[in-house]
Structure formats: structure tokens, C-alpha cells
Amino acid sequence: MDYHNIPVNGGEYDDDDSLSIEESNGHLFENGLKSGYSDDQGQQLRFRATSLRGDGYGSGSGDTGNSFVEDNTIQSHNYEPDESEVWRAYTAQLHFRNRGHWWTTGKKRSLMRWVLTFIIGVVQALVAILSNIACRSLSRRKFEHVYQYLTVPVPSSSVSHDTAQDLFQFDDDATTDGAASHSSLNQNVAPSLFTAFFYFVLYQLVFAAIASVFVWIEPVSGGSGIPEIKCFLNGIDIPRVVRIKTLFCKVIGVTFSVAAGLPVGKEGPMVHSGSVVAAGISQGKTTLFGRDTSFSKFSDFRNDREKRDFVACGAAAGVCSAFGSPIGGVLFSLEEASSYFSTKLTWRAFFCAMTTLATLFWIRNFDSLWGQANIEKMFSFGEFNSISREASNFSIWELILFTMVGCLGGLIGAVFNAANEHLTIWRMKKVNKSKSRRFVEVLCVSLGVSIISFLMPVLWGRCTKLPTDMQDWTNQEKNLVEALVPFRCVPGKEYNEVASLIFTESDIAIKQLFHFREAGASDMSTFSSGALFFFFVPYIAMATITYGIAVPSGLFVPSLLSGAAFGRLVGHLLHKLDHTNGTFADSGTYALIGAAAVLGGMARMTISLTVILLEATGDMQYVLPLMLTLMAARFTGNVFNEGLYDIHIHLKNIPFLEPDVPPIAERSEIVAGQVMSTEVKCLRPVERAGVVYDLLQQCGHGTFPIVDMASGGTLYGTASRYMLCTLLQRRAFGSPDVISGDYDGDTLGPRRLSPLVQWDTIEKAYPRYPRISDVHLREQDRNCWLDLRPYANTAPYTINETASIQRTYRLFRTLGLRFLCVVNHNNQVVGIITRKDLLPRALSESLLRGRNAHVNEDSLGFT
């Protein structure tokens, strides 16, 4: 079959770096030299760039504000350097300077790489600490004001300092001075449910509006940021995803969104913030403040490959700063985020996460100086202990029950993902067309969440007595009892079960569900089954609606909290079936299993999530239960749909390449010639400046093959768009008379025909290379000759047109390529493959067109 005679893809696939003039034969430069590409039949330019769905970020066509996608196209990263003559000369100069020296450039680069990794870990820890402090301060002030109008006034003598209920005591080792001050303050304020409701809603709306304003300023700062970081590490250059401006909007926005009482968490945004911190520190350049650390200091790190590796380390540091889980952070970066990982990068990610944990540990234990550290501060979910001291908290046969809970969690996660997917599609059509609509949606959702959150404790309307017999309880459990909320109950004596899960920080609520003992007849039920069910259903429904609005938000904590309530409810039901004889494990164990099940069913993570939960609990007895639960949740959820992050990647039309070859490629015999684009634009090794200028203006492709006409049109190399723009901007072309007569493609010899631009000069502008709109070519310069031979990548990756699609896919994704030239047996370019051509939909369309071509050929043969 003559593959390059088939109009492959018809322009549907085009990536920003694809080629889009259809070549119907191998004679590329018989005509059309003035236009810079072959146009034998006078065809019009057919180029339609694949655009990232702006409505996925609230920057649709109806918005005239700051659009998320500046040029409305998707670009790919270039992880392989262009092996040109100027690059080889630059490398040779470095080797010459290092000759005879012990302290070489390579050693200096390695040391600087580790130093920057250390700084990234420290800075990310400080960012997380500041965000937590600000979030707790805002929440404390909100609840303090509302609490004045909810507390039943009691004589001060009846309030004991050791049992007073301080709703706002968030620290594990907090004292009760705050409770006493609130009690004395409440004596002067008359209880008023309506007034408390008014201030509660007001605080929630104001905080949510502030969070939405930051997303208005930078749309990419909305959501968790994990899908965007996954795509960035997959080789997709999403605009502004790792800018310093995005960092400020993300951190400040998530602080206010969590303080607004929305069912969101800080953990996902911490992964995004860690990635931005890593990218900013490693590059040493920002347009927000107009600062540049000079190219000489970070020249070796200003490229896509180094930037990718630093971002992977930053993602690991972000997970560590969120959960205090360094190993889990490294595994998360390896399992979920990064598409390209090496042993050396694993060490660096481990070192970065270790630095983050050390910084957090030092700050949290600063009061003890160099003394012994408080063990309760080491684990995000508190310290887990065996109730029987010697045996585990569960029986071996209960592993079957844990697996069943995992299946239920996977089912809940699948329903959650499906509902959020349909809601996101509706948002893209109706809401995300403008930023103003997204802002109004945030206010509406915040108002609804506030009303439901306030009405739930009111409708529950039951005051439960505080546990009194706590002689065998640990200090951690006693502190959690003090954090129970007396919503319209007598402080120090009673509490509201539903309010204790809503009117408090999510971390405290999770610890309460994990650690309160309820295993047999002798243990008092801190949270009843009705309260858990009454909390679980509305909360997970609100989380489903909230994820996707224009605020920075994460889903780790909402999934953990709702899953903990679900798991504890399962534990309650089992104890009731057993008549509280203690046959089953305690409800706290089932709460942990339920939290893992729901989060695993939503995110479909296994290895990294197991380690994160183990490090957050600090108890190795739960290794096997967590592994079984997460595997069951993943298998069950995958029956119905994908993970939530993958769903959002596909909804935003991002060309994400999965690790495995698409199933259609495994089932069908497809070769590279069937999926390639035959719309190829080529240049000659020496081309007129006007031809190059017109070509760059007429299309937005990122790479152009260079064809040597002296050897029959074989592939000479490739030229990148940014390099061509830089050469035109610097006027690196020779006079029109440097070649006598018309250039016919014959061998010109080794002499250069235009001024030479050094490689470091071209790369200095990374990543903001000049655009063709920044270049102004004078009319008298159009006939000047531009010698591309010193700048051409003479060793591009190529593949034969008869190669299987499996080999093509593995080569493209494993090496992290931006494009792949398809050649015939004579090394002549017959097509180009980009990442869009390797997506399942593109492969299906290519296979269908191939079958239709066979049908047409057969029908023509019978006529």
C-alpha cells in the first residue's frame, strides 16, 4: 500500500509541532520553492491546530479576560537536545575548559542540582506551614464569632477548665485557656440561631469569593492541579501551569477555600505548589517580578528535561508536606505523576521529600529545641496503637470484610466520578464560558453548602453526653474529646455529634473518626450510626458538586473524611449484628479502611496511597488490610470508569499518552504509515529569509524537516520553530549575492553563508522564545540567504513507514519525543507523527480510513 498517498488524519490530529501540508509524492521541491513547501496542485493551506479546551478552565470563547490558553494550541516538551553543529561546538568548549581540572563543569552542575533540590524541599515545607497557619487562623476567627451566638449560657462556676469544650482548639496539644475565655465571652452575648446562621453564611461567602478571585486572576490555579502536573510530566506544555503567579494564586486561594468550609482539602494543591516551587527555583527566572538570575548560573537547567525532573521532585515534596509522608511522596511521583523516571531521579525525589519532612519536623518541634520530639506530631492521622497491646486490632478472617469494604468504596468512587464527570460536562457548556459565570457559581455553591452545613446539626438536634470514664484513654483521645463541638448544647457536658464533624477542621474530624474507641459493650459510642449516615450522604454529595468550581481545591481530605464516616458506619453495623460482643475490630479500624476504600475508588491509586496512609498512621499492622482494600477499590472502580484525574484530563482534551499501548493497536495490524500525517512542510539547508518568514506566518508548526535536494530529497535534519524565529530576529542571514544565480540544491561546500549565532545565545530565551509576531523582516532582507546547516538537528529520531504501531508508540513515549519523522527505505520524509496521532481516537480513525481505502480500491477494480 502506498501510505503517503492516503490523506491521513485530514488535519484532525494536528499538534502544535505537527506538519500540515499534504505531500502526495516523494518529490518535495520540484515546485513551490518560493513558498517553502511543495504545493504541486495549488492546494490551500489546511491547518487546524488542536486546542486545549478553554472551557475546562473557565476561559471559553465568551470571555474577553485573561484566557488560559494564549495561543489556543497545545505544545509538547522537547526532552532531547538538538544535536546541531552549534550544540556540538558548545559542548566541545566545555570539555576543553574542563581538561586537566578536577572541579569540572559536570561536578559543578551535579552539586548545584542537589543544592537546588534541597532549597526546593525547604521552601515547599515553609509554604505548607504558612498555608496551614493562615487557614487555621481564618477558621478559628470564623468559628469564634459564630460560636458566641450558639453557646447556651451557663454559670462560670459550672464550667470546668479541664473539660470545657473549645470548638476552635485545633492543635493537638492545645490548652483549655481558649475555652475558658469563650465561656466568659459568651456570658455577654445572647444566643441567637438566626444571628449565628447569618454570620456563618457571611464568613463562608466572603472566604469563597476571595478564593474565586484568585482563580479569576489565574484560571489554571483552580482545582487540585494534579491532572495538570500529570500532563506536564507526560510531556505536554500546558501554559502557565508552573508560573510563580500560579503559585501565589494557588496557595492563597486554597487557604481561603478551605477556610470557607467547602468540602475541599489542601493536599492536591500542595502537590501543584511543590511543582511550581521546583520549576521556579530551578529556572531562576520569573516574569511576575521581572527578575532573572542571569543565564550563566542556571544555563544547564533551563531546558525541558531538567525542568521536568525538578518538577517531579517538587511533586514528591508536595505530598510530603501535605501528609508527612516522604516515601509515599516519592512513590506518588513515580506511580501517578511522572511518565519518565530514572534511578538518579528517584534519589533526588527522595532527598527532596526528606528535606521537606526534616523542615516540617524541626518547625513543629521547635518548642522542644534539641530535646525529645512529641510523637503525636509525627503522624498526620495521629498515633495508632494496638488496643490489646500485643495482638493486632483485627482478626485474620476480617481481611475478607476489609476487601468487601474496598469493593464498596470502589463503587462509591465510581459513582462519585461519574456524577462529577457529567456535572463537569454541563459546566463546560453552561458555566465555563465566562469568568463571571464561574464566580457566580462559586457563590451559589458556597451558599448551598453553608445552608446545608448549618442545618444538619440543627436538624440532628440531639445533645450527647461527653465520655466520663477515660482513665485508660490516651492523651490524644482526651484531646479529641475536648475538640467535640457543643452546638447549642451545654459546654463541658454535652456535644452535638453532627456538628463535631462539620464545625471543626477536617483533620480533627478524621482523627476523631479514627481514634475513638468503640469495640465492645464496655465502650461508649461517640458517634452513633444515625449521625454518621446523616453526615456521610450530604457531605459526599456536596463534595461531588464542589469539585470543579472556580476555587483551588483538593479531594484527598474530603474523600478521607467521607470514607472514614462510611467505614465507621460499617463498623457500627457489624457491632450491632454481634450485639457488641467484641467479635469484630474496633470502629476506628473500619474507619481507616473505609477512608482508604473511598479515596482509592476515586483516585485509583494503590502503591503510593498504601504507603501514604501507613506513614500517616505510623502503624505497620495495617499493611495487608490497606493493600487488599485499595486493590479491591481499584478493580471495582475500573469496571465502571477511570480515575477522576484521568477523567478530567480527557474532558479538557489534553493529548495524554498512557504507559501502555492503546488496546486498538494491540488488536489491529497498524503500521506507522497509516497513522502519520502526510501534510509535511520542508525547508532546504540554505533557504531565503522571506521563504522562512512566510512559512512561519502561515502555520504554527513547531518543527520543520530539512531536505537535502543534492542527495535526492533525503532527510538532512530538522529545524525548530523557536530557532528559526531567533535567527530571523537576530538577522543571522547572508546577503542575496552570497550565492550566484538561483540555488538549485547542489552541494554548497562547508563554508557558512550567514553569520553564526551561538547555541547558548539561542537557548538563553528559554522558555519564552521570540515569536514570529516579534520579528519584522524588511523587504530588502527577504532575498537574503539563511544558512540552516549549523543549526539543524542532524540526528533526529526517525522510523520507517512499515514499522508497527506498537514499536512506534513505545519509541515515542519512552523517549519523550515531540515528533517522529517517518521515512521510506530511501530515507525520504513521507510523514510526521506527533502525540495526537497516537491517541486511541486517532488510531481508530486511521484504521477506519485504511479500511475505507481498501473498499474503494476493490470497488474501482470491479468497474
Coordinates of C-alpha atoms in Angstrom, one line a residue, residues 103 106-124 277-278 280-283 297-298 301 306 310 313 347-349 351-356 359:
W103 CA 36.4 20.6 39.5
G106 CA 29.8 18.3 35.3
K107 CA 30.6 18.2 39.0
K108 CA 29.6 21.8 39.5
R109 CA 26.3 21.0 37.7
S110 CA 25.7 18.0 39.9
L111 CA 26.4 19.9 43.1
M112 CA 24.1 22.8 42.0
R113 CA 21.4 20.2 41.2
W114 CA 21.5 18.8 44.7
V115 CA 21.6 22.3 46.3
L116 CA 18.5 23.4 44.3
T117 CA 16.8 20.2 45.3
F118 CA 17.5 21.0 49.0
I119 CA 16.2 24.5 48.6
I120 CA 13.0 23.2 46.9
G121 CA 12.3 20.9 49.9
V122 CA 12.8 23.7 52.4
V123 CA 10.7 26.2 50.5
Q124 CA 7.8 23.8 50.0
V277 CA 8.3 25.9 43.6
A278 CA 10.6 23.4 41.9
G280 CA 10.7 28.4 39.7
I281 CA 13.8 27.7 41.8
S282 CA 15.4 25.5 39.2
Q283 CA 14.9 28.0 36.4
K297 CA 24.0 30.4 36.8
F298 CA 21.2 28.2 35.6
F301 CA 18.9 23.6 34.0
E306 CA 15.9 19.3 33.7
F310 CA 12.8 19.2 39.2
C313 CA 10.9 16.2 42.9
W347 CA 17.3 9.5 44.7
R348 CA 16.7 13.2 44.2
A349 CA 13.0 13.0 44.8
F351 CA 16.2 13.7 49.1
C352 CA 13.7 16.5 48.3
A353 CA 11.0 14.8 50.3
M354 CA 13.4 14.1 53.2
T355 CA 14.3 17.7 53.3
T356 CA 10.7 18.7 53.4
T359 CA 11.9 21.1 57.9

